[in-house]
């Protein structure tokens, strides 16, 4: 088609509000943008003047889906600022909670947000009648992830038992062993998920791009990493994250855009898979191969497949973490913290990509400076570059199909737009 005018207001099946605008005249793109219209929430301003022990509890409210991720990055940042070391028990409990949140979020995206596109229906609701067993399986798997968070961290969302230095209440061994059995029992559902995805076709689209993720030499980096690794610019120390993560204002977006020194980049499950493939378990690599995913994949639609691979990783991680916790014997820990002035950065790989929290506190533990960099904000510019590459390849299709492909591309990134909004355009009169 030589003439195309698309204005999708709002893109559905994503968290938050964003519009896709496309204007093609005489076969040439005149305008193309992902306009973020979500109202800003000013969490960084909320934090100023609050005490060190309040940061995690406040920032977990940024997102209901990634509340453990925000809590984790917040705790790491504050512990680095105050010079606090955590025990092996606390590290394992946090990793177990993180695995639970990653599972529930990835299953939500794969089954509820992406599967309807691949099955040709507008939402998950028609699948209740046409694919009841799949919907029941999706509910069962997502509930398991949420229940891990509740058992270990006190709530299904907005964890209340994850604190600086330690957990004020540790779970009972018998409760963890019950979760372990449910994780083992979920493996057949994972196999069924893989079998279902093998029957569905994802759009074939590739664009050479930069991927960025945390990297840890001894584990598949999710809760923590040792460095920020880029496929274009190499490694960056986490405290120096601003060298890799360069924010700028896009006139059409209430969320800042981000680029590295060489341009836009992608974060998220596909980036992690591409960068940290060697750290995956053999079982996860087998599932990736069965679903046609090999590093380095430049197809952003494969992000959902990478999420399913991570579900395998998190399920087996969860079983291992529980075994280690039960073997070492759970016990209450000292939570005394020496408050002093300092600055610290924390970073975690939340379901949608790398999340950064940075805090500075004074001698009394009052927060005097903070910066939060959200994964979706890092992806927005890359999504627009993807769109510019994709549109010329599909201009021969009907306009409705072009619009659907663009929506599917946005959904493939699993954006959490509400988390990303930081700006509000104010016109003084």
Tab-separated table of N, CA and C in Angstrom, residues 146-305:
chain	number	residue	atom	x	y	z
A	146	UNK	N	2.946	-16.722	41.921
A	146	UNK	CA	2.442	-15.803	42.945
A	146	UNK	C	2.545	-16.419	44.346
A	147	UNK	N	2.253	-17.714	44.464
A	147	UNK	CA	2.293	-18.364	45.784
A	147	UNK	C	3.718	-18.456	46.327
A	148	UNK	N	4.704	-18.597	45.439
A	148	UNK	CA	6.106	-18.573	45.900
A	148	UNK	C	6.392	-17.229	46.569
A	149	UNK	N	5.985	-16.142	45.906
A	149	UNK	CA	6.208	-14.800	46.466
A	149	UNK	C	5.529	-14.658	47.820
A	150	UNK	N	4.299	-15.158	47.924
A	150	UNK	CA	3.545	-15.011	49.172
A	150	UNK	C	4.173	-15.826	50.300
A	151	UNK	N	4.562	-17.052	50.008
A	151	UNK	CA	5.120	-17.924	51.052
A	151	UNK	C	6.451	-17.385	51.561
A	152	UNK	N	7.291	-16.910	50.668
A	152	UNK	CA	8.649	-16.498	51.063
A	152	UNK	C	8.674	-15.051	51.540
A	153	UNK	N	7.946	-14.177	50.834
A	153	UNK	CA	8.087	-12.736	51.089
A	153	UNK	C	6.845	-12.100	51.695
A	154	UNK	N	5.838	-12.909	52.033
A	154	UNK	CA	4.734	-12.398	52.835
A	154	UNK	C	3.498	-11.947	52.089
A	155	UNK	N	3.601	-11.667	50.792
A	155	UNK	CA	2.446	-11.243	50.008
A	155	UNK	C	2.602	-11.736	48.574
A	156	UNK	N	1.467	-11.881	47.884
A	156	UNK	CA	1.540	-12.244	46.471
A	156	UNK	C	2.188	-11.130	45.656
A	157	UNK	N	1.885	-9.892	45.943
A	157	UNK	CA	2.556	-8.738	45.352
A	157	UNK	C	2.917	-7.783	46.483
A	158	UNK	N	3.837	-6.839	46.182
A	158	UNK	CA	4.285	-5.875	47.179
A	158	UNK	C	4.787	-6.580	48.444
A	159	UNK	N	5.856	-7.324	48.276
A	159	UNK	CA	6.415	-8.122	49.364
A	159	UNK	C	6.675	-7.282	50.603
A	160	UNK	N	6.290	-7.823	51.776
A	160	UNK	CA	6.492	-7.087	53.030
A	160	UNK	C	7.610	-7.694	53.881
A	161	UNK	N	8.140	-8.858	53.502
A	161	UNK	CA	9.161	-9.509	54.327
A	161	UNK	C	10.552	-9.408	53.720
A	162	UNK	N	10.701	-8.624	52.664
A	162	UNK	CA	12.035	-8.398	52.100
A	162	UNK	C	12.528	-7.053	52.623
A	163	UNK	N	13.547	-7.085	53.458
A	163	UNK	CA	14.052	-5.872	54.119
A	163	UNK	C	15.554	-5.749	53.898
A	164	UNK	N	16.082	-4.571	54.200
A	164	UNK	CA	17.530	-4.379	54.165
A	164	UNK	C	18.178	-5.367	55.137
A	165	UNK	N	19.144	-6.111	54.662
A	165	UNK	CA	19.995	-7.060	55.383
A	165	UNK	C	19.397	-8.456	55.537
A	166	UNK	N	18.078	-8.598	55.837
A	166	UNK	CA	17.549	-9.939	56.124
A	166	UNK	C	16.026	-9.947	56.033
A	167	UNK	N	15.469	-11.144	56.181
A	167	UNK	CA	14.010	-11.307	56.254
A	167	UNK	C	13.598	-11.260	57.734
A	168	UNK	N	12.653	-10.403	58.127
A	168	UNK	CA	12.232	-10.374	59.522
A	168	UNK	C	11.520	-11.656	59.945
A	169	UNK	N	10.958	-12.379	58.975
A	169	UNK	CA	10.315	-13.664	59.265
A	169	UNK	C	10.691	-14.626	58.152
A	170	UNK	N	11.294	-15.743	58.521
A	170	UNK	CA	11.713	-16.703	57.497
A	170	UNK	C	10.630	-17.775	57.358
A	171	UNK	N	10.445	-18.302	56.143
A	171	UNK	CA	9.410	-19.327	55.939
A	171	UNK	C	9.783	-20.636	56.633
A	172	UNK	N	8.770	-21.449	56.896
A	172	UNK	CA	8.992	-22.756	57.498
A	172	UNK	C	9.470	-23.738	56.422
A	173	UNK	N	10.306	-24.686	56.834
A	173	UNK	CA	10.841	-25.663	55.885
A	173	UNK	C	9.724	-26.458	55.213
A	174	UNK	N	8.691	-26.821	55.979
A	174	UNK	CA	7.608	-27.622	55.380
A	174	UNK	C	6.844	-26.837	54.316
A	175	UNK	N	6.745	-25.516	54.482
A	175	UNK	CA	6.074	-24.696	53.465
A	175	UNK	C	6.919	-24.615	52.187
A	176	UNK	N	8.239	-24.517	52.365
A	176	UNK	CA	9.116	-24.497	51.186
A	176	UNK	C	9.069	-25.841	50.461
A	177	UNK	N	9.029	-26.935	51.226
A	177	UNK	CA	8.995	-28.258	50.589
A	177	UNK	C	7.676	-28.467	49.830
A	178	UNK	N	6.609	-27.870	50.330
A	178	UNK	CA	5.334	-27.953	49.592
A	178	UNK	C	5.441	-27.202	48.266
A	179	UNK	N	6.122	-26.037	48.290
A	179	UNK	CA	6.355	-25.305	47.032
A	179	UNK	C	7.241	-26.122	46.097
A	180	UNK	N	8.234	-26.800	46.676
A	180	UNK	CA	9.133	-27.607	45.843
A	180	UNK	C	8.353	-28.673	45.083
A	181	UNK	N	7.418	-29.326	45.787
A	181	UNK	CA	6.630	-30.367	45.118
A	181	UNK	C	5.778	-29.775	43.995
A	182	UNK	N	5.227	-28.577	44.239
A	182	UNK	CA	4.413	-27.934	43.183
A	182	UNK	C	5.290	-27.545	41.983
A	183	UNK	N	6.530	-27.135	42.248
A	183	UNK	CA	7.434	-26.824	41.129
A	183	UNK	C	7.720	-28.093	40.318
A	184	UNK	N	7.964	-29.202	41.026
A	184	UNK	CA	8.195	-30.470	40.318
A	184	UNK	C	6.953	-30.854	39.509
A	185	UNK	N	5.787	-30.693	40.128
A	185	UNK	CA	4.538	-31.051	39.447
A	185	UNK	C	4.239	-30.153	38.250
A	186	UNK	N	4.870	-28.958	38.208
A	186	UNK	CA	4.594	-28.027	37.095
A	186	UNK	C	5.394	-28.369	35.834
A	187	UNK	N	6.354	-29.270	35.947
A	187	UNK	CA	7.192	-29.585	34.783
A	187	UNK	C	6.360	-30.135	33.608
A	188	UNK	N	5.405	-31.066	33.840
A	188	UNK	CA	4.568	-31.490	32.701
A	188	UNK	C	3.818	-30.332	32.040
A	189	UNK	N	3.384	-29.348	32.838
A	189	UNK	CA	2.719	-28.171	32.251
A	189	UNK	C	3.699	-27.378	31.380
A	190	UNK	N	4.957	-27.311	31.813
A	190	UNK	CA	5.968	-26.629	30.995
A	190	UNK	C	6.148	-27.347	29.659
A	191	UNK	N	6.195	-28.691	29.724
A	191	UNK	CA	6.318	-29.452	28.475
A	191	UNK	C	5.112	-29.209	27.570
A	192	UNK	N	3.930	-29.126	28.167
A	192	UNK	CA	2.718	-28.862	27.379
A	192	UNK	C	2.768	-27.462	26.760
A	193	UNK	N	3.323	-26.515	27.507
A	193	UNK	CA	3.476	-25.154	26.972
A	193	UNK	C	4.392	-25.154	25.754
A	194	UNK	N	5.495	-25.878	25.857
A	194	UNK	CA	6.433	-25.960	24.737
A	194	UNK	C	5.746	-26.618	23.533
A	195	UNK	N	4.994	-27.698	23.787
A	195	UNK	CA	4.309	-28.383	22.688
A	195	UNK	C	3.301	-27.460	22.004
A	196	UNK	N	2.600	-26.636	22.806
A	196	UNK	CA	1.647	-25.687	22.228
A	196	UNK	C	2.354	-24.664	21.358
A	197	UNK	N	3.457	-24.098	21.871
A	197	UNK	CA	4.181	-23.068	21.110
A	197	UNK	C	4.769	-23.628	19.813
A	198	UNK	N	5.079	-24.920	19.799
A	198	UNK	CA	5.634	-25.510	18.583
A	198	UNK	C	4.598	-25.560	17.450
A	199	UNK	N	3.322	-25.418	17.803
A	199	UNK	CA	2.268	-25.439	16.780
A	199	UNK	C	1.925	-24.041	16.281
A	200	UNK	N	2.507	-22.999	16.906
A	200	UNK	CA	2.154	-21.621	16.565
A	200	UNK	C	3.309	-20.941	15.833
A	201	UNK	N	2.966	-20.030	14.949
A	201	UNK	CA	3.981	-19.357	14.127
A	201	UNK	C	4.137	-17.907	14.576
A	202	UNK	N	5.378	-17.520	14.883
A	202	UNK	CA	5.683	-16.124	15.216
A	202	UNK	C	6.101	-15.380	13.948
A	203	UNK	N	5.874	-14.085	13.886
A	203	UNK	CA	6.315	-13.303	12.715
A	203	UNK	C	7.812	-13.438	12.482
A	204	UNK	N	8.187	-13.537	11.237
A	204	UNK	CA	9.602	-13.629	10.870
A	204	UNK	C	10.114	-12.229	10.544
A	205	UNK	N	10.907	-11.686	11.436
A	205	UNK	CA	11.434	-10.334	11.263
A	205	UNK	C	12.751	-10.242	12.029
A	206	UNK	N	13.768	-9.704	11.416
A	206	UNK	CA	15.047	-9.534	12.084
A	206	UNK	C	15.615	-8.149	11.788
A	207	UNK	N	16.280	-7.603	12.778
A	207	UNK	CA	16.996	-6.331	12.590
A	207	UNK	C	18.258	-6.375	13.444
A	208	UNK	N	19.385	-6.037	12.875
A	208	UNK	CA	20.629	-5.989	13.641
A	208	UNK	C	20.486	-4.934	14.733
A	209	UNK	N	20.681	-5.353	15.968
A	209	UNK	CA	20.495	-4.408	17.080
A	209	UNK	C	21.453	-4.760	18.207
A	210	UNK	N	21.560	-3.834	19.162
A	210	UNK	CA	22.373	-4.042	20.358
A	210	UNK	C	21.509	-4.660	21.458
A	211	UNK	N	22.060	-5.638	22.169
A	211	UNK	CA	21.392	-6.223	23.333
A	211	UNK	C	22.220	-5.903	24.575
A	212	UNK	N	21.532	-5.641	25.678
A	212	UNK	CA	22.193	-5.327	26.944
A	212	UNK	C	21.515	-6.086	28.075
A	213	UNK	N	22.332	-6.651	28.964
A	213	UNK	CA	21.800	-7.372	30.128
A	213	UNK	C	22.884	-7.460	31.187
A	214	UNK	N	22.462	-7.747	32.417
A	214	UNK	CA	23.431	-8.059	33.458
A	214	UNK	C	24.072	-9.404	33.143
A	215	UNK	N	25.317	-9.553	33.573
A	215	UNK	CA	26.022	-10.820	33.368
A	215	UNK	C	26.705	-11.234	34.663
A	216	UNK	N	26.599	-12.510	34.969
A	216	UNK	CA	27.311	-13.077	36.117
A	216	UNK	C	28.006	-14.343	35.638
A	217	UNK	N	29.301	-14.494	35.911
A	217	UNK	CA	30.018	-15.652	35.353
A	217	UNK	C	29.569	-16.992	35.904
A	218	UNK	N	28.914	-16.997	37.087
A	218	UNK	CA	28.591	-18.268	37.741
A	218	UNK	C	27.117	-18.613	37.700
A	219	UNK	N	26.268	-17.768	37.149
A	219	UNK	CA	24.837	-18.056	37.142
A	219	UNK	C	24.160	-17.271	36.029
A	220	UNK	N	22.954	-17.715	35.654
A	220	UNK	CA	22.146	-16.967	34.693
A	220	UNK	C	21.599	-15.755	35.439
A	221	UNK	N	22.077	-14.577	35.094
A	221	UNK	CA	21.829	-13.380	35.892
A	221	UNK	C	20.366	-12.967	35.854
A	222	UNK	N	19.724	-13.026	36.998
A	222	UNK	CA	18.362	-12.502	37.155
A	222	UNK	C	18.327	-11.568	38.372
A	223	UNK	N	18.439	-12.139	39.578
A	223	UNK	CA	18.402	-11.285	40.774
A	223	UNK	C	19.581	-10.308	40.808
A	224	UNK	N	20.755	-10.790	40.330
A	224	UNK	CA	21.954	-9.959	40.421
A	224	UNK	C	22.864	-10.239	39.235
A	225	UNK	N	23.806	-9.331	39.023
A	225	UNK	CA	24.850	-9.548	38.038
A	225	UNK	C	26.133	-8.946	38.540
A	226	UNK	N	27.221	-9.229	37.854
A	226	UNK	CA	28.499	-8.629	38.231
A	226	UNK	C	28.829	-7.430	37.365
A	227	UNK	N	28.391	-7.460	36.102
A	227	UNK	CA	28.643	-6.341	35.186
A	227	UNK	C	27.430	-6.161	34.277
A	228	UNK	N	27.364	-5.017	33.614
A	228	UNK	CA	26.407	-4.789	32.529
A	228	UNK	C	27.122	-5.176	31.233
A	229	UNK	N	26.532	-6.101	30.492
A	229	UNK	CA	27.194	-6.566	29.264
A	229	UNK	C	26.373	-6.146	28.049
A	230	UNK	N	27.053	-5.588	27.060
A	230	UNK	CA	26.417	-5.179	25.803
A	230	UNK	C	27.048	-5.938	24.653
A	231	UNK	N	26.219	-6.288	23.669
A	231	UNK	CA	26.760	-6.975	22.491
A	231	UNK	C	27.508	-6.016	21.573
A	232	UNK	N	27.404	-4.708	21.829
A	232	UNK	CA	28.095	-3.727	20.975
A	232	UNK	C	29.216	-2.998	21.696
A	233	UNK	N	29.016	-2.708	22.991
A	233	UNK	CA	29.966	-1.843	23.688
A	233	UNK	C	30.744	-2.552	24.787
A	234	UNK	N	30.525	-3.866	25.001
A	234	UNK	CA	31.292	-4.597	25.991
A	234	UNK	C	30.742	-4.470	27.395
A	235	UNK	N	31.630	-4.564	28.403
A	235	UNK	CA	31.203	-4.597	29.803
A	235	UNK	C	31.318	-3.220	30.458
A	236	UNK	N	30.365	-2.949	31.340
A	236	UNK	CA	30.362	-1.724	32.140
A	236	UNK	C	30.118	-2.105	33.591
A	237	UNK	N	30.872	-1.514	34.502
A	237	UNK	CA	30.621	-1.764	35.925
A	237	UNK	C	29.238	-1.223	36.297
A	238	UNK	N	28.530	-1.950	37.152
A	238	UNK	CA	27.156	-1.545	37.498
A	238	UNK	C	27.100	-0.127	38.089
A	239	UNK	N	28.024	0.263	38.988
A	239	UNK	CA	27.957	1.650	39.498
A	239	UNK	C	28.131	2.706	38.396
A	240	UNK	N	28.700	2.292	37.250
A	240	UNK	CA	28.897	3.229	36.136
A	240	UNK	C	27.796	3.094	35.083
A	241	UNK	N	26.610	2.677	35.483
A	241	UNK	CA	25.539	2.350	34.527
A	241	UNK	C	25.180	3.510	33.598
A	242	UNK	N	25.413	4.745	34.038
A	242	UNK	CA	25.038	5.888	33.185
A	242	UNK	C	25.917	5.990	31.934
A	243	UNK	N	27.072	5.297	31.948
A	243	UNK	CA	27.884	5.267	30.732
A	243	UNK	C	27.199	4.460	29.627
A	244	UNK	N	26.420	3.442	30.035
A	244	UNK	CA	25.707	2.607	29.074
A	244	UNK	C	24.275	3.087	28.855
A	245	UNK	N	23.656	3.581	29.914
A	245	UNK	CA	22.231	3.946	29.892
A	245	UNK	C	22.129	5.466	29.815
A	246	UNK	N	21.927	5.987	28.625
A	246	UNK	CA	21.913	7.439	28.418
A	246	UNK	C	20.488	7.890	28.079
A	247	UNK	N	19.877	8.551	29.033
A	247	UNK	CA	18.486	8.986	28.856
A	247	UNK	C	18.410	10.264	28.030
A	248	UNK	N	17.333	10.377	27.267
A	248	UNK	CA	17.051	11.643	26.591
A	248	UNK	C	15.533	11.787	26.431
A	249	UNK	N	15.109	13.005	26.206
A	249	UNK	CA	13.678	13.297	26.117
A	249	UNK	C	13.214	13.187	24.664
A	250	UNK	N	12.159	12.395	24.436
A	250	UNK	CA	11.516	12.313	23.128
A	250	UNK	C	10.254	13.173	23.183
A	251	UNK	N	10.071	14.094	22.263
A	251	UNK	CA	8.958	15.053	22.373
A	251	UNK	C	7.576	14.406	22.456
A	252	UNK	N	7.413	13.212	21.875
A	252	UNK	CA	6.083	12.600	21.819
A	252	UNK	C	5.847	11.616	22.960
A	253	UNK	N	6.731	11.571	23.956
A	253	UNK	CA	6.634	10.524	24.978
A	253	UNK	C	6.698	11.090	26.381
A	254	UNK	N	5.818	10.628	27.255
A	254	UNK	CA	5.904	10.973	28.677
A	254	UNK	C	6.970	10.150	29.385
A	255	UNK	N	7.544	9.178	28.704
A	255	UNK	CA	8.656	8.396	29.249
A	255	UNK	C	9.930	8.769	28.501
A	256	UNK	N	11.012	8.930	29.243
A	256	UNK	CA	12.285	9.214	28.584
A	256	UNK	C	12.698	8.045	27.708
A	257	UNK	N	13.403	8.331	26.624
A	257	UNK	CA	14.019	7.296	25.813
A	257	UNK	C	15.462	7.096	26.284
A	258	UNK	N	16.040	5.980	25.891
A	258	UNK	CA	17.387	5.631	26.335
A	258	UNK	C	18.166	5.090	25.149
A	259	UNK	N	19.452	5.380	25.114
A	259	UNK	CA	20.354	4.806	24.114
A	259	UNK	C	21.710	4.588	24.761
A	260	UNK	N	22.496	3.718	24.164
A	260	UNK	CA	23.883	3.552	24.585
A	260	UNK	C	24.745	4.519	23.761
A	261	UNK	N	26.053	4.352	23.830
A	261	UNK	CA	26.941	5.229	23.053
A	261	UNK	C	26.779	5.027	21.554
A	262	UNK	N	26.211	3.870	21.151
A	262	UNK	CA	26.095	3.580	19.717
A	262	UNK	C	24.646	3.578	19.229
A	263	UNK	N	23.686	3.833	20.108
A	263	UNK	CA	22.312	3.912	19.643
A	263	UNK	C	21.337	3.164	20.546
A	264	UNK	N	20.107	2.931	20.056
A	264	UNK	CA	19.105	2.233	20.874
A	264	UNK	C	19.497	0.779	21.085
A	265	UNK	N	18.966	0.190	22.140
A	265	UNK	CA	19.273	-1.214	22.431
A	265	UNK	C	18.062	-1.877	23.065
A	266	UNK	N	18.108	-3.217	23.098
A	266	UNK	CA	17.014	-4.004	23.666
A	266	UNK	C	17.451	-4.648	24.965
A	267	UNK	N	16.570	-4.588	25.974
A	267	UNK	CA	16.737	-5.356	27.208
A	267	UNK	C	15.556	-6.311	27.338
A	268	UNK	N	15.680	-7.304	28.224
A	268	UNK	CA	14.595	-8.252	28.421
A	268	UNK	C	15.076	-9.675	28.242
A	269	UNK	N	14.112	-10.592	28.144
A	269	UNK	CA	14.449	-12.014	28.123
A	269	UNK	C	15.305	-12.383	26.917
A	270	UNK	N	14.998	-11.812	25.744
A	270	UNK	CA	15.788	-12.157	24.548
A	270	UNK	C	17.218	-11.644	24.692
A	271	UNK	N	17.387	-10.454	25.229
A	271	UNK	CA	18.731	-9.921	25.456
A	271	UNK	C	19.496	-10.801	26.433
A	272	UNK	N	18.827	-11.204	27.512
A	272	UNK	CA	19.487	-12.077	28.499
A	272	UNK	C	19.882	-13.409	27.855
A	273	UNK	N	18.960	-13.961	27.076
A	273	UNK	CA	19.248	-15.243	26.415
A	273	UNK	C	20.452	-15.106	25.493
A	274	UNK	N	20.479	-14.055	24.707
A	274	UNK	CA	21.576	-13.871	23.759
A	274	UNK	C	22.918	-13.684	24.463
A	275	UNK	N	22.898	-12.964	25.585
A	275	UNK	CA	24.154	-12.636	26.275
A	275	UNK	C	24.598	-13.743	27.235
A	276	UNK	N	23.631	-14.377	27.884
A	276	UNK	CA	23.972	-15.323	28.956
A	276	UNK	C	23.606	-16.765	28.616
A	277	UNK	N	23.588	-17.098	27.345
A	277	UNK	CA	23.215	-18.461	26.927
A	277	UNK	C	24.091	-19.512	27.608
A	278	UNK	N	25.386	-19.244	27.748
A	278	UNK	CA	26.307	-20.238	28.326
A	278	UNK	C	25.983	-20.546	29.781
A	279	UNK	N	25.287	-19.627	30.475
A	279	UNK	CA	24.967	-19.852	31.886
A	279	UNK	C	23.651	-20.615	32.074
A	280	UNK	N	22.911	-20.896	31.001
A	280	UNK	CA	21.647	-21.635	31.112
A	280	UNK	C	21.894	-23.100	31.442
A	281	UNK	N	20.916	-23.706	32.099
A	281	UNK	CA	20.953	-25.144	32.364
A	281	UNK	C	20.756	-25.915	31.053
A	282	UNK	N	21.257	-27.167	30.990
A	282	UNK	CA	21.050	-27.970	29.781
A	282	UNK	C	19.569	-28.128	29.414
A	283	UNK	N	18.706	-28.254	30.444
A	283	UNK	CA	17.269	-28.418	30.169
A	283	UNK	C	16.693	-27.179	29.484
A	284	UNK	N	17.164	-26.004	29.889
A	284	UNK	CA	16.674	-24.761	29.277
A	284	UNK	C	17.152	-24.657	27.831
A	285	UNK	N	18.411	-25.058	27.605
A	285	UNK	CA	18.930	-25.015	26.236
A	285	UNK	C	18.168	-25.988	25.333
A	286	UNK	N	17.757	-27.143	25.881
A	286	UNK	CA	16.994	-28.113	25.086
A	286	UNK	C	15.646	-27.524	24.669
A	287	UNK	N	14.984	-26.829	25.585
A	287	UNK	CA	13.700	-26.198	25.254
A	287	UNK	C	13.894	-25.103	24.207
A	288	UNK	N	14.960	-24.325	24.355
A	288	UNK	CA	15.229	-23.270	23.367
A	288	UNK	C	15.411	-23.877	21.978
A	289	UNK	N	16.184	-24.960	21.906
A	289	UNK	CA	16.404	-25.604	20.608
A	289	UNK	C	15.102	-26.162	20.049
A	290	UNK	N	14.272	-26.726	20.927
A	290	UNK	CA	12.992	-27.291	20.474
A	290	UNK	C	12.070	-26.215	19.917
A	291	UNK	N	12.242	-24.978	20.399
A	291	UNK	CA	11.385	-23.871	19.941
A	291	UNK	C	12.074	-23.004	18.886
A	292	UNK	N	13.224	-23.470	18.404
A	292	UNK	CA	13.887	-22.762	17.304
A	292	UNK	C	14.614	-21.501	17.705
A	293	UNK	N	15.015	-21.408	18.971
A	293	UNK	CA	15.707	-20.209	19.464
A	293	UNK	C	17.169	-20.534	19.723
A	294	UNK	N	18.038	-19.861	19.015
A	294	UNK	CA	19.482	-20.014	19.200
A	294	UNK	C	20.113	-18.624	19.282
A	295	UNK	N	21.183	-18.492	20.092
A	295	UNK	CA	21.855	-17.182	20.127
A	295	UNK	C	22.742	-17.003	18.903
A	296	UNK	N	22.830	-15.837	18.357
A	296	UNK	CA	22.141	-14.626	18.751
A	296	UNK	C	20.913	-14.494	17.852
A	297	UNK	N	19.743	-14.324	18.469
A	297	UNK	CA	18.515	-14.113	17.711
A	297	UNK	C	18.230	-12.608	17.623
A	298	UNK	N	17.983	-12.130	16.420
A	298	UNK	CA	17.686	-10.707	16.205
A	298	UNK	C	16.201	-10.474	15.933
A	299	UNK	N	15.361	-11.473	16.227
A	299	UNK	CA	13.924	-11.330	16.014
A	299	UNK	C	13.262	-10.962	17.339
A	300	UNK	N	12.798	-9.722	17.528
A	300	UNK	CA	12.217	-9.338	18.820
A	300	UNK	C	10.964	-10.131	19.185
A	301	UNK	N	10.267	-10.701	18.171
A	301	UNK	CA	9.090	-11.516	18.494
A	301	UNK	C	9.484	-12.772	19.276
A	302	UNK	N	10.768	-13.168	19.195
A	302	UNK	CA	11.233	-14.346	19.928
A	302	UNK	C	11.425	-14.065	21.418
A	303	UNK	N	11.170	-12.828	21.831
A	303	UNK	CA	11.271	-12.507	23.262
A	303	UNK	C	10.356	-13.402	24.088
A	304	UNK	N	9.170	-13.710	23.568
A	304	UNK	CA	8.245	-14.589	24.292
A	304	UNK	C	8.829	-15.992	24.433
A	305	UNK	N	9.478	-16.484	23.384
A	305	UNK	CA	10.100	-17.806	23.464
A	305	UNK	C	11.216	-17.800	24.512
